[in-house]
Structure formats: C-alpha cells, structure tokens
mmCIF file of C-alpha atoms (C1' of nucleotides) in Angstrom:
data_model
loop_
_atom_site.group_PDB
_atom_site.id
_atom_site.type_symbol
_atom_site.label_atom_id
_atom_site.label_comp_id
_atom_site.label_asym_id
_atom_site.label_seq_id
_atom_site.Cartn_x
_atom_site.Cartn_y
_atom_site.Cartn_z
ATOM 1 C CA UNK N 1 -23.392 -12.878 -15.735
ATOM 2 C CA UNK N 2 -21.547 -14.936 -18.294
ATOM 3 C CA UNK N 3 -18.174 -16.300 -16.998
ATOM 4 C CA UNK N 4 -15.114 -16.284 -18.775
ATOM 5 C CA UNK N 5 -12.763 -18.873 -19.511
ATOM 6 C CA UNK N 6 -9.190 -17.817 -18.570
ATOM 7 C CA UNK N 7 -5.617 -19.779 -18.321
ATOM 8 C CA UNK N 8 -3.435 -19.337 -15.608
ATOM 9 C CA UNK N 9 -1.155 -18.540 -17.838
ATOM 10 C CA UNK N 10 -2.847 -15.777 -19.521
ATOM 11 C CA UNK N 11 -3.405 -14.362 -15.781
ATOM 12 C CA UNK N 12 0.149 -14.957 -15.091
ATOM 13 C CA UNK N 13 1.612 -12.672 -18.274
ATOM 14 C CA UNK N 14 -1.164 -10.217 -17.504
ATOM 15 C CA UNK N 15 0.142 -10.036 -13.995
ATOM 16 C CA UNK N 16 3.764 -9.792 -15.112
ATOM 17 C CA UNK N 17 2.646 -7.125 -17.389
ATOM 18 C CA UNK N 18 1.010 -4.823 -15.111
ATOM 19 C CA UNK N 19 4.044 -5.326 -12.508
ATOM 20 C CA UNK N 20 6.632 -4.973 -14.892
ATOM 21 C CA UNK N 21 5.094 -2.001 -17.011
ATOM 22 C CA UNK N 22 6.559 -3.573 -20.399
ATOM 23 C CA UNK N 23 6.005 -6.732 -22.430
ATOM 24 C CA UNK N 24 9.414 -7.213 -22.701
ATOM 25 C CA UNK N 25 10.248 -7.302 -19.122
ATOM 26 C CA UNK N 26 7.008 -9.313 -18.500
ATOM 27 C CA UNK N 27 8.565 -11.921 -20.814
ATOM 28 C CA UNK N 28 11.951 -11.860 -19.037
ATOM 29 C CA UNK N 29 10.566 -12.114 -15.795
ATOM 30 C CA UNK N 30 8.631 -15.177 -16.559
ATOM 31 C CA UNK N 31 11.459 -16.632 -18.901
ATOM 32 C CA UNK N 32 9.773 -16.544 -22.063
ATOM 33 C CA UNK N 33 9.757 -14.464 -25.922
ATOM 34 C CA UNK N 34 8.134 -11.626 -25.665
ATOM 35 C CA UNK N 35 6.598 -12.520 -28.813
ATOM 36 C CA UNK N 36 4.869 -14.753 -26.291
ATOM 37 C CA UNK N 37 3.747 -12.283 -23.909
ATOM 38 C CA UNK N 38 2.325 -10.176 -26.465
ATOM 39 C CA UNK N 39 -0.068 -13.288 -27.292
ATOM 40 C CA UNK N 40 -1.007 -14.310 -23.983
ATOM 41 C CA UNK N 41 -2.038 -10.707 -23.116
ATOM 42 C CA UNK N 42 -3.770 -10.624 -26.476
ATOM 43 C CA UNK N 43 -5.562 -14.015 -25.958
ATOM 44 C CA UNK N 44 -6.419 -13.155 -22.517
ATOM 45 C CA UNK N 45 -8.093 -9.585 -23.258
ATOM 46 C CA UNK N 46 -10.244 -11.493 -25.660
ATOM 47 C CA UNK N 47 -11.064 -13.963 -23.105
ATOM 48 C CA UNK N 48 -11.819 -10.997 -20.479
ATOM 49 C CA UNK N 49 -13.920 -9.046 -23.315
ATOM 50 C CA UNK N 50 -12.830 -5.585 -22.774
ATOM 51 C CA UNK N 51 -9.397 -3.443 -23.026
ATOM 52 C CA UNK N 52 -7.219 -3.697 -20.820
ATOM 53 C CA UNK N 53 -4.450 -1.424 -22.520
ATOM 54 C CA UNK N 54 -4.683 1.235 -24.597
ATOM 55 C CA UNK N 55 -1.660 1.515 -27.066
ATOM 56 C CA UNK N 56 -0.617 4.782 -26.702
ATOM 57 C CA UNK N 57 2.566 5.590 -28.460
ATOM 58 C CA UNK N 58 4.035 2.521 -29.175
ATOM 59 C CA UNK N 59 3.439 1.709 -25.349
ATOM 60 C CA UNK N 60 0.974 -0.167 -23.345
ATOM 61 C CA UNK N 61 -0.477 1.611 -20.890
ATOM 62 C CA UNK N 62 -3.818 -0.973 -18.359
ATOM 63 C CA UNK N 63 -7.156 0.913 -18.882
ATOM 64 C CA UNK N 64 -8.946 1.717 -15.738
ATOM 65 C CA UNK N 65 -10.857 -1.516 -15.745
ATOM 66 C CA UNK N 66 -7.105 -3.623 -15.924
ATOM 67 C CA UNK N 67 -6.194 -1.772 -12.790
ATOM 68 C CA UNK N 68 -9.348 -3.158 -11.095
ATOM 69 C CA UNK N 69 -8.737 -6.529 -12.524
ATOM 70 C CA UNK N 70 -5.322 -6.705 -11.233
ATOM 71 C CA UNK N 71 -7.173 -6.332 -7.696
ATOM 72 C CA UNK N 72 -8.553 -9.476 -8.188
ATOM 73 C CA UNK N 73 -5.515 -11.153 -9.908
ATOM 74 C CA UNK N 74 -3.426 -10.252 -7.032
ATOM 75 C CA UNK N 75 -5.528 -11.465 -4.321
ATOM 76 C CA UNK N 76 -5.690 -14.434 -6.192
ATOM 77 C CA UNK N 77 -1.631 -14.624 -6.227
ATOM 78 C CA UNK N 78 -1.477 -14.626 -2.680
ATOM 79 C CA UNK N 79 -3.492 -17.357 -2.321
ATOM 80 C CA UNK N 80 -1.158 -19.629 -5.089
ATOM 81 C CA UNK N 81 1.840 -18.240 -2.246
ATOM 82 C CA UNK N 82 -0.007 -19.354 0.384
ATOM 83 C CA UNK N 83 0.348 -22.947 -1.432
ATOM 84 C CA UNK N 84 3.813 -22.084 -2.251
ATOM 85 C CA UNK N 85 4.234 -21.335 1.276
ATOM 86 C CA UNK N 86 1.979 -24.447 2.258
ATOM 87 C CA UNK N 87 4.459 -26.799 0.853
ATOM 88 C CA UNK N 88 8.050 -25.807 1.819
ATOM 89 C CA UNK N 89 6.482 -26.005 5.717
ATOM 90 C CA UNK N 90 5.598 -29.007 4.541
ATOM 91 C CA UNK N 91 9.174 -30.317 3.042
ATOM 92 C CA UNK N 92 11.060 -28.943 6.047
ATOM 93 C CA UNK N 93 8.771 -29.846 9.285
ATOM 94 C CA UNK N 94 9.339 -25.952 10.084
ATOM 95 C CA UNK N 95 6.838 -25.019 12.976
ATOM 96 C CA UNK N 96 5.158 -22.601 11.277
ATOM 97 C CA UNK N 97 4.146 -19.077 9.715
ATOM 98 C CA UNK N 98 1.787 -16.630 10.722
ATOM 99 C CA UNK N 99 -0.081 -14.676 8.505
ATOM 100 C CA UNK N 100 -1.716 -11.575 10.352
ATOM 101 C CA UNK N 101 -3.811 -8.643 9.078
ATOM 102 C CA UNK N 102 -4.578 -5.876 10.308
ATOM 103 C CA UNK N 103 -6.463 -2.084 9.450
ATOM 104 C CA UNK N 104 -3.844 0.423 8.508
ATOM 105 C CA UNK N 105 -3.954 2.304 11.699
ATOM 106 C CA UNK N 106 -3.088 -0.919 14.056
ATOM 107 C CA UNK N 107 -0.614 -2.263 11.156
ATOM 108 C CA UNK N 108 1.225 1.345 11.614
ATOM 109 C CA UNK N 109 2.453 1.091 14.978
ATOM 110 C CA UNK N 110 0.763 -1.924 17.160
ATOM 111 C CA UNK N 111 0.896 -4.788 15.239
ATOM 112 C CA UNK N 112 4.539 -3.998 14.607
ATOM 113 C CA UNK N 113 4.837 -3.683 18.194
ATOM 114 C CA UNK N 114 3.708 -6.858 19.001
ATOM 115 C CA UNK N 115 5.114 -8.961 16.402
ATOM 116 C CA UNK N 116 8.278 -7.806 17.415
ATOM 117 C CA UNK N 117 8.258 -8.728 21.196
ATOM 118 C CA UNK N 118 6.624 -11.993 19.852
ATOM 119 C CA UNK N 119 9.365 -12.540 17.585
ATOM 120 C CA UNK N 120 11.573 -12.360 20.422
ATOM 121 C CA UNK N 121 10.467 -15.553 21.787
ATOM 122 C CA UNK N 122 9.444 -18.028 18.891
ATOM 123 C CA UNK N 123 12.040 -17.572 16.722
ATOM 124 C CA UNK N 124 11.557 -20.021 13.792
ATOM 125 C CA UNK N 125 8.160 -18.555 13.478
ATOM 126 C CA UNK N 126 7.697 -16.243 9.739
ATOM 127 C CA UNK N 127 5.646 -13.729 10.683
ATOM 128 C CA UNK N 128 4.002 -11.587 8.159
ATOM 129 C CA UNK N 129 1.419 -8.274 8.332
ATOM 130 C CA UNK N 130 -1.074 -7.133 5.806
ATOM 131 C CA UNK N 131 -2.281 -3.723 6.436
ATOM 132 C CA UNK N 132 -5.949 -3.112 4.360
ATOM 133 C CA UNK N 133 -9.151 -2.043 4.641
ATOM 134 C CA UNK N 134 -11.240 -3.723 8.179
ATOM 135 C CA UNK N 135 -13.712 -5.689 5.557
ATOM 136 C CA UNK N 136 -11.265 -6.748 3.755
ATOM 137 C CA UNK N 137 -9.215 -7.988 7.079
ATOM 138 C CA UNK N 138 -11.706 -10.155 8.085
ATOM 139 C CA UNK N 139 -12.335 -11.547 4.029
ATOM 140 C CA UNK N 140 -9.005 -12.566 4.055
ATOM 141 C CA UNK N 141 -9.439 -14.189 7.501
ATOM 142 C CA UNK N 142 -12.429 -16.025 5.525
ATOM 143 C CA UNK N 143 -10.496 -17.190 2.862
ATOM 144 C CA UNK N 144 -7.989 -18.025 4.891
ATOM 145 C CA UNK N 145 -5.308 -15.843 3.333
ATOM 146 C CA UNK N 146 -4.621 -14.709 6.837
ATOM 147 C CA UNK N 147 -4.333 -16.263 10.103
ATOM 148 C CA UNK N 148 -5.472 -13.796 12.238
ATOM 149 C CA UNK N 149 -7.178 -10.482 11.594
ATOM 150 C CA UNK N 150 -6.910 -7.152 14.043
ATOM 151 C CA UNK N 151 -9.844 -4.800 13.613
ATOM 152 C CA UNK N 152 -11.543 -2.184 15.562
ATOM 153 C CA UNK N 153 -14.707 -2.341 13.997
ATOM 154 C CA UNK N 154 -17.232 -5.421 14.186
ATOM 155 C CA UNK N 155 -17.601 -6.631 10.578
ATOM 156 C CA UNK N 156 -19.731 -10.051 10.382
ATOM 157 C CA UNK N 157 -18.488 -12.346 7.987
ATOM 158 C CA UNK N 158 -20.159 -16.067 8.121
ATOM 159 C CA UNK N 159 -17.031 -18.073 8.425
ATOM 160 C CA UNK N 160 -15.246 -15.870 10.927
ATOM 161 C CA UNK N 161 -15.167 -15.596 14.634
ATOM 162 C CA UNK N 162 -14.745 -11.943 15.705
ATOM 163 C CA UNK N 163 -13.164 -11.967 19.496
ATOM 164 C CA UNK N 164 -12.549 -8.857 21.613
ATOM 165 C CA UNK N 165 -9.140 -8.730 23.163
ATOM 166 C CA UNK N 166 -9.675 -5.471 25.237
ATOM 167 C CA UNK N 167 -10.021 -1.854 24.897
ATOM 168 C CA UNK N 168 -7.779 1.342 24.767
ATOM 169 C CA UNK N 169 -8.987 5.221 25.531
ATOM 170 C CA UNK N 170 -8.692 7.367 23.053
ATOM 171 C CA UNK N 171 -6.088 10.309 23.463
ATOM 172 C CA UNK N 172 -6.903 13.774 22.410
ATOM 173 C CA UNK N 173 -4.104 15.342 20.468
ATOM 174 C CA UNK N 174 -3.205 18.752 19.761
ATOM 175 C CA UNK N 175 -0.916 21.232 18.355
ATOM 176 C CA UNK N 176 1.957 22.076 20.538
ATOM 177 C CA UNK N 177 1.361 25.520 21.952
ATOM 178 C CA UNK N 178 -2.582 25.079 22.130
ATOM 179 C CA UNK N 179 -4.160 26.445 24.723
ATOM 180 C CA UNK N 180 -5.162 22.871 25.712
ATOM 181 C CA UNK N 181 -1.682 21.768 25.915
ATOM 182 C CA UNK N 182 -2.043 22.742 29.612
ATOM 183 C CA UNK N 183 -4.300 20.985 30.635
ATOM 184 C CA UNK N 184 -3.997 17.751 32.278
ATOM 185 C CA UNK N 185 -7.211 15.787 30.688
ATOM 186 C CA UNK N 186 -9.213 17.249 27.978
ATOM 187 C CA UNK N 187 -12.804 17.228 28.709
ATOM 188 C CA UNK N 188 -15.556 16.584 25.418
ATOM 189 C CA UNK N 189 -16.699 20.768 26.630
ATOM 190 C CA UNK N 190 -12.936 22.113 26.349
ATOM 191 C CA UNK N 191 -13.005 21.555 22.722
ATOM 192 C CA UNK N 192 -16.342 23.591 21.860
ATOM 193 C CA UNK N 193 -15.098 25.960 18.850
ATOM 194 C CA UNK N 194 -12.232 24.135 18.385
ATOM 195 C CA UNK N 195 -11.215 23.291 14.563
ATOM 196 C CA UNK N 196 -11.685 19.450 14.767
ATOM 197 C CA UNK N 197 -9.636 16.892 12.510
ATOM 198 C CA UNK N 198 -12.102 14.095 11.807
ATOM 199 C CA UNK N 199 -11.779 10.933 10.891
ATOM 200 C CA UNK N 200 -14.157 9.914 7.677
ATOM 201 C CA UNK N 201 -17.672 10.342 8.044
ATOM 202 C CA UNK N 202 -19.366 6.965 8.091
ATOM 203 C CA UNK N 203 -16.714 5.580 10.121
ATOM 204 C CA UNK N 204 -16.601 4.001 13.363
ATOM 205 C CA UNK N 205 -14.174 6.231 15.104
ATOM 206 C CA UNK N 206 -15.984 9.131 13.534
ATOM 207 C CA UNK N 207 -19.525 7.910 14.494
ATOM 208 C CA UNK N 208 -18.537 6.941 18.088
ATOM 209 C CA UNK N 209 -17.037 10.761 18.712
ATOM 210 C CA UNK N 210 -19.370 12.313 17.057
ATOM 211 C CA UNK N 211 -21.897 10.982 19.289
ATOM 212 C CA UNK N 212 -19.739 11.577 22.300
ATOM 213 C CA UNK N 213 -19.576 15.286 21.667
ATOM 214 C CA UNK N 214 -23.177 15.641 20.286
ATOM 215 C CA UNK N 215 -24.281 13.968 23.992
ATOM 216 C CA UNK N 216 -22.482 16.529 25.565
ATOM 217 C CA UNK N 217 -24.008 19.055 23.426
ATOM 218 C CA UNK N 218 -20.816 20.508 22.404
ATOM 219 C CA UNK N 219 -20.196 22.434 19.014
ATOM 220 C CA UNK N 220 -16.840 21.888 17.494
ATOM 221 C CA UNK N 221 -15.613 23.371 14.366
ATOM 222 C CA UNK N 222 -15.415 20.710 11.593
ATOM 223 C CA UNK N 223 -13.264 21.040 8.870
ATOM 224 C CA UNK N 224 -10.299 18.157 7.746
ATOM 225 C CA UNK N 225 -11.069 14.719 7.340
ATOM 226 C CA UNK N 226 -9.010 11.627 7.097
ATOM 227 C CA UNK N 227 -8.839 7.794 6.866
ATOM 228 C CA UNK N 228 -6.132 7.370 8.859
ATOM 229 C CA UNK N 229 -4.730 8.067 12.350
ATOM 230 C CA UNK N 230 -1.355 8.771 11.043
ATOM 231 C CA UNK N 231 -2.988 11.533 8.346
ATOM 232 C CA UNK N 232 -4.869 13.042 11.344
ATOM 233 C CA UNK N 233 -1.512 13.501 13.361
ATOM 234 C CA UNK N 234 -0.005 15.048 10.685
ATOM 235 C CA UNK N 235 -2.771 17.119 10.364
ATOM 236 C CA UNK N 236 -2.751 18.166 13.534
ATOM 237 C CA UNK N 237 0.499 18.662 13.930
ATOM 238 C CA UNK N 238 0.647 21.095 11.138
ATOM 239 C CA UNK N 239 -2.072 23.027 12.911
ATOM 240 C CA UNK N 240 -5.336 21.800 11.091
ATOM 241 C CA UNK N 241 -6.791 21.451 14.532
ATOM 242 C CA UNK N 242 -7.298 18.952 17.708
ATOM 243 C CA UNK N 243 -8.277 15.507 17.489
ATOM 244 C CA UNK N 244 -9.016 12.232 18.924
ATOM 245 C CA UNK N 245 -7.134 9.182 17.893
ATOM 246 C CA UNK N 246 -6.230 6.068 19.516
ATOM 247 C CA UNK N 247 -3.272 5.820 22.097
ATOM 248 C CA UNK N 248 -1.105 4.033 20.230
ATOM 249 C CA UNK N 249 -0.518 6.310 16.860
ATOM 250 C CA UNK N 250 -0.839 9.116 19.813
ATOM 251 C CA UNK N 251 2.102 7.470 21.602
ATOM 252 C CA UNK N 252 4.235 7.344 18.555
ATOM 253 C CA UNK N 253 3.148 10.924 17.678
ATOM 254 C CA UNK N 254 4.469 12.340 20.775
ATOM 255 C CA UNK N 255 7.470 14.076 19.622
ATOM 256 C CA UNK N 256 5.289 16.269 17.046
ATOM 257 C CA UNK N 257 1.906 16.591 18.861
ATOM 258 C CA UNK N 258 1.077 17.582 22.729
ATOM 259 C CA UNK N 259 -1.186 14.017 23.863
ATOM 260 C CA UNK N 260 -3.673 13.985 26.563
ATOM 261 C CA UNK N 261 -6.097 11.999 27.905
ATOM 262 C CA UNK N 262 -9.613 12.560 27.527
ATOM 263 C CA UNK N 263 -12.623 12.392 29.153
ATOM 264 C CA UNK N 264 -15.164 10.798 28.793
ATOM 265 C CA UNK N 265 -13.467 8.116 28.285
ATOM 266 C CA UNK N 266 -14.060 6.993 24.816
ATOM 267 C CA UNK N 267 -13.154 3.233 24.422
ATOM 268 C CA UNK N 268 -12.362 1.343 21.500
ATOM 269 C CA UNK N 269 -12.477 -2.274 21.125
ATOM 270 C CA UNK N 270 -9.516 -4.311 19.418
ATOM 271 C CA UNK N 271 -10.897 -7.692 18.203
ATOM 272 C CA UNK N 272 -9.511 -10.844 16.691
ATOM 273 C CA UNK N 273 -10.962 -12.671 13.898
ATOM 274 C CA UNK N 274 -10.280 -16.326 13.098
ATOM 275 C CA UNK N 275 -11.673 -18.693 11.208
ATOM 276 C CA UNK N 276 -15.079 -20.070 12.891
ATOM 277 C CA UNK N 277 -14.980 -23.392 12.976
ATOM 278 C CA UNK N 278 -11.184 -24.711 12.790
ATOM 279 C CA UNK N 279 -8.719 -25.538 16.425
ATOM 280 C CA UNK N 280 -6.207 -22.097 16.302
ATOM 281 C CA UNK N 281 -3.218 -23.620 15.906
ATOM 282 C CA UNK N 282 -0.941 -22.795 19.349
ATOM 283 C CA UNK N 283 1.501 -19.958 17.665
ATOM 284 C CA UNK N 284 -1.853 -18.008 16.710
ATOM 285 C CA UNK N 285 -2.986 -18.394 20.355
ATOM 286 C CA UNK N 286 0.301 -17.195 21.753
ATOM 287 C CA UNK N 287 0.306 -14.377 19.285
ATOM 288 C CA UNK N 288 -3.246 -13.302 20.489
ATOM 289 C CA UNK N 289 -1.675 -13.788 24.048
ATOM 290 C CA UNK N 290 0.560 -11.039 23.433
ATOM 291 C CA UNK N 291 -1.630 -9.093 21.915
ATOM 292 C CA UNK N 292 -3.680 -9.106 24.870
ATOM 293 C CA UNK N 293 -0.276 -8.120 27.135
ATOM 294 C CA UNK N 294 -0.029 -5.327 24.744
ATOM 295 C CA UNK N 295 -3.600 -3.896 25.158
ATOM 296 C CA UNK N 296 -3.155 -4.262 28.806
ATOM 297 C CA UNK N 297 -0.338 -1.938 28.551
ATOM 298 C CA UNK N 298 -1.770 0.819 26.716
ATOM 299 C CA UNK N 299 -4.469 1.932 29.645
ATOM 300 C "C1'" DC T 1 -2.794 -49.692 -29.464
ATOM 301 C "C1'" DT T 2 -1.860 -46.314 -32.880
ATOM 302 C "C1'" DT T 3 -3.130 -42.456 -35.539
ATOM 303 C "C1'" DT T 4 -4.997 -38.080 -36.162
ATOM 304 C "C1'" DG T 5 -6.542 -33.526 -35.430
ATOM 305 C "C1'" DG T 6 -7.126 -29.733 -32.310
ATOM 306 C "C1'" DC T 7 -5.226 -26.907 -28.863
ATOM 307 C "C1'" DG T 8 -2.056 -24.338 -26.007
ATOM 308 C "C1'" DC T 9 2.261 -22.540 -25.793
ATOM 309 C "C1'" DG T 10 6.510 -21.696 -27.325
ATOM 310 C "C1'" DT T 11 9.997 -20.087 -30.961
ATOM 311 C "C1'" DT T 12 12.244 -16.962 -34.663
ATOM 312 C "C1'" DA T 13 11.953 -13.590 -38.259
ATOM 313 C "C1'" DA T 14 10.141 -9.680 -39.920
ATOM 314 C "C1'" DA T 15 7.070 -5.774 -40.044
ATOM 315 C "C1'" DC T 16 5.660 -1.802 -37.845
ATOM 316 C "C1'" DC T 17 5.673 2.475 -34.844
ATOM 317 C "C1'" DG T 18 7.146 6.400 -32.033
ATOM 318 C "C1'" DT T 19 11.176 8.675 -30.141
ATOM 319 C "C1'" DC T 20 15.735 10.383 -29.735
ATOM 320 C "C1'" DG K 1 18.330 6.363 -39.275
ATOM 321 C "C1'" DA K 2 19.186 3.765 -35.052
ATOM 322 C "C1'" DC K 3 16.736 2.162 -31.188
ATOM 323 C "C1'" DG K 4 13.485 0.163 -28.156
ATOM 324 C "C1'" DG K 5 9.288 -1.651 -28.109
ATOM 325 C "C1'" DT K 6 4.933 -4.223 -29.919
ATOM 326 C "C1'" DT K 7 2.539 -7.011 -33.268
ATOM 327 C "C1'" DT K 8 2.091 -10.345 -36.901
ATOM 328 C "C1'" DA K 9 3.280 -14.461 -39.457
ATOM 329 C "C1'" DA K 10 4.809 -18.942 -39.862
ATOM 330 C "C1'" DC K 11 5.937 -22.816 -37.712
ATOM 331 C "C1'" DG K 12 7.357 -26.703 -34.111
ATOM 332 C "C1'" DC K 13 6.349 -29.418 -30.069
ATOM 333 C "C1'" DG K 14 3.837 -31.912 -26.657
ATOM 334 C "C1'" DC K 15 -0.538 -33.248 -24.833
ATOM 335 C "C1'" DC K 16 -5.033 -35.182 -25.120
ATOM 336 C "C1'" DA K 17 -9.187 -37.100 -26.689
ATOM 337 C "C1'" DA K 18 -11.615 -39.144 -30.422
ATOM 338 C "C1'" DA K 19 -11.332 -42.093 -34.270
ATOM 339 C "C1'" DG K 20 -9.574 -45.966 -36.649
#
DNA sequence: CTTTGGCGCGTTAAACCGTC
DNA sequence: GACGGTTTAACGCGCCAAAG
C-alpha cells in the first residue's frame, strides 16, 4: 500500500467541509477565503487520489469513499482534543476528566445512570460518554481516547485489560396484554410459538439465547431483528413479539412493555477495559466503584 | 552570514455555473 | 439578470534549506 502525504491542514478544511456542507462556511469556520478552502480540498483530493466530491449542480456533494474517510479524520480529531484537553488540565491543576465509552445499549440508560450519581460526589470531575460499537470501545480504550470502556462482550485487544464488574439477568419483555403478562417468571418453555424479537444474529446476546432456548429444546417463532435493546423494546412494544433484553433498558421500558424475570437465568457479564499496563488513575477507580454499586443493584 | 529558490498558505479579482 | 456558490488566475508573505 503506498501512503499518502497529507497536511493537517488539508485534513482540517476537508473536515470543515464535510461538517459544514459548503466551502464557504468551511472557510468561515476556520477563518479563512474560501478561495482557500477550495484549494486545500483540491490539493488534498490529489494527495488522497480519489474523489471525494462530486460537483453536482454547482454544489459539492463527499462521494461514498469521503464519508468513510471522514471516519478516520474524525477519530483522528478526537485524539488532537484529547491534547487540547491534555493541556488546559495541565494550565489549571484541575483534578481531572474522565473519558468513558461504552456500547450503545449501556450508554442508553446505565452509564448515564452512573455518571450521574458519580457526578454527585466529585464535582470538578468532566465526565464524558461515547456510545459505539463494543470493538470499537475497547480500540479507543487502546488508543487511549477513552479512559474506561463498558462492554458486555469479551473483545481481546493487546494493550487492554478487560475486567468483569458483575452480572445482571436478563428480563423477558412483552407486550402489555400478552398472555404472559400474568405470569410471575417466564420460563425458556412458556415462549414456544411465540413471535420472538431478536437481537442480530452473530451477536452475543443473540448467541447466548439462542442457545438457552435451543437447550431447552424450545421452538420460538423468529421474525424481527435488531442491534439494539432500545429498537427491540420498541419493537415489542408495538407488538412485534416477546423478547429478552437486559434489566436495565427493561427497567426504563416499563411504562410501555409488561417486564418479567426469566428463568433460566440468563446472565450477562458487564466488563471494564483499561489500558494494560498503566496505574488507573483514582477517579477511574472510583468510577468503576460505582459502577460496581450499580450492578449490585440491578439483581 | 546572506542570498536564493521552492513550498505552503493566504489574499483579491474575476470567471463560471445553476437556480430562483 | 441577480444571487449564491465554486473554481481559476495572479500574486504576496513567511519559512526553510541549500548555495554562495
């Protein structure tokens, strides 16, 4: 592969470009001509090789292979903050920032949770949440764009620890007025012929209860499918079906969807990644801390 | 040490192009 | 035809490394 050679500042108006949607604003927002902008971005697709707007009416509009770039160019950003951010800690002795991420479905509703009794007592502290994908949680915990990094899933990744903080039971949810509404736990048999809302094939909450109700030889009746815990609640909810999720997206579902426990109990793991081989700094082991208190809660 | 030439980045002015 | 937007052209400035 033959690299490319590239100037920050051609990044920079490419960046401004895609966020701003126009050349002109581009230019504004990073106090220069446009004239200037237009060259930069000109200078930089020849540096990249390929399109990365097609001129369509007058306008610019990123080919398919700019949006992937600006993937890249953003992660990239975030780590020129994290210097940003590096250095005004570093002008006013503040204690510190944490930088957690987490999957979408724990960034929904228990991250949230526990930053905000956390904030309670460390004021002083900036606390900030990314919600992506699990690999990418625990690549940003190895290129230390993040602190700390909440995951379900195991995901090895050579310079990160992965730590399990404790385990919650998965809730079965479904549709008010269900005939398993009455019931007071939901057993793996009650839901033979039932339409199912699954999570994605291929993934871990999908493999674990598929295997739960395959070992109990139980048929359901698969149809949806869905990333996330919220989609699958709203799915539900509208009458797609029943479905497992974790207690905490169940908890905050509980006005729209009847929740029940289910048995067997299906755990799932929370874990922490952190860098491997650096001392946690003390506001990243209190903030684990509470996550722990949190988990506890949830049984 | 100074000069020189190349380079990156900026400017303004003007041309150009759809759209209203 | 005015307008908003992009591109092109011509040029200036500061930096840097090589040459004198």
């Amino acid at each position: 592969m033959t690299t490319v050679d590239l100037r920050i500042r051609q990044v920079e108006a490419f960046r401004a470009v895609m966020q701003q949607r126009s050349v002109t604003r581009a230019a504004e927002s990073l106090g220069v001509s446009q004239p200037a902008v237009s060259r930069l971005l000109a200078d930089f697709e020849a540096s990249v090789g390929f399109a990365l707007f097609a001129r369509r009416q007058g306008r610019l509009v990123p080919t398919a292979e700019a949006h992937v770039l600006n993937e890249e160019v953003e992660r990239a950003f975030i780590g020129l903050e994290r210097v940003a951010q590096a250095a005004g800690q570093i002008r006013e002795r503040r204690r510190g920032a944490l930088r957690i991420a987490g999957t979408f479905d724990l960034a929904a509703d228990f991250l949230p949770r526990v930053i905000a009794l956390f904030a309670r007592e460390h004021d002083g502290v900036d606390v900030s949440l990314l919600a992506l994908e699990p690999a990418a949680v625990v690549e940003h915990v190895g290129a230390q764009r993040c602190d700390l990094g909440f995951v379900v899933p195991l995901i090895a990744h050579p310079q990160v620890r992965l730590e399990a903080l404790g385990q919650w039971p998965m809730r079965c949810i479904v549709p008010r007025g269900h005939r398993l509404a009455r019931k007071r736990i939901v057993t793996a048999a009650d839901c033979a012929g039932e339409a199912f809302v699954s999570f994605l094939k291929l993934s871990e909450p999908r493999t674990k209860i598929d295997r739960i109700f395959a070992d109990s030889g139980v048929t359901r009746q698969m149809g949806v499918e869905a990333a996330l815990a919220q989609s699958i609640v709203a799915l539900v909810e509208a009458g797609a079906g029943i479905a497992l999720v974790d207690p905490l997206s169940a908890a905050g579902a509980a006005a729209r969807v009847v929740v029940k426990r289910f048995s067997p109990v299906l755990p799932e793991t929370v874990h922490v990644a952190r860098l491997a081989e650096q001392s946690q700094s003390m506001v990243a082991d209190a903030f684990v801390r509470h996550v722990v208190t949190v988990l506890g809660h949830l049984r």
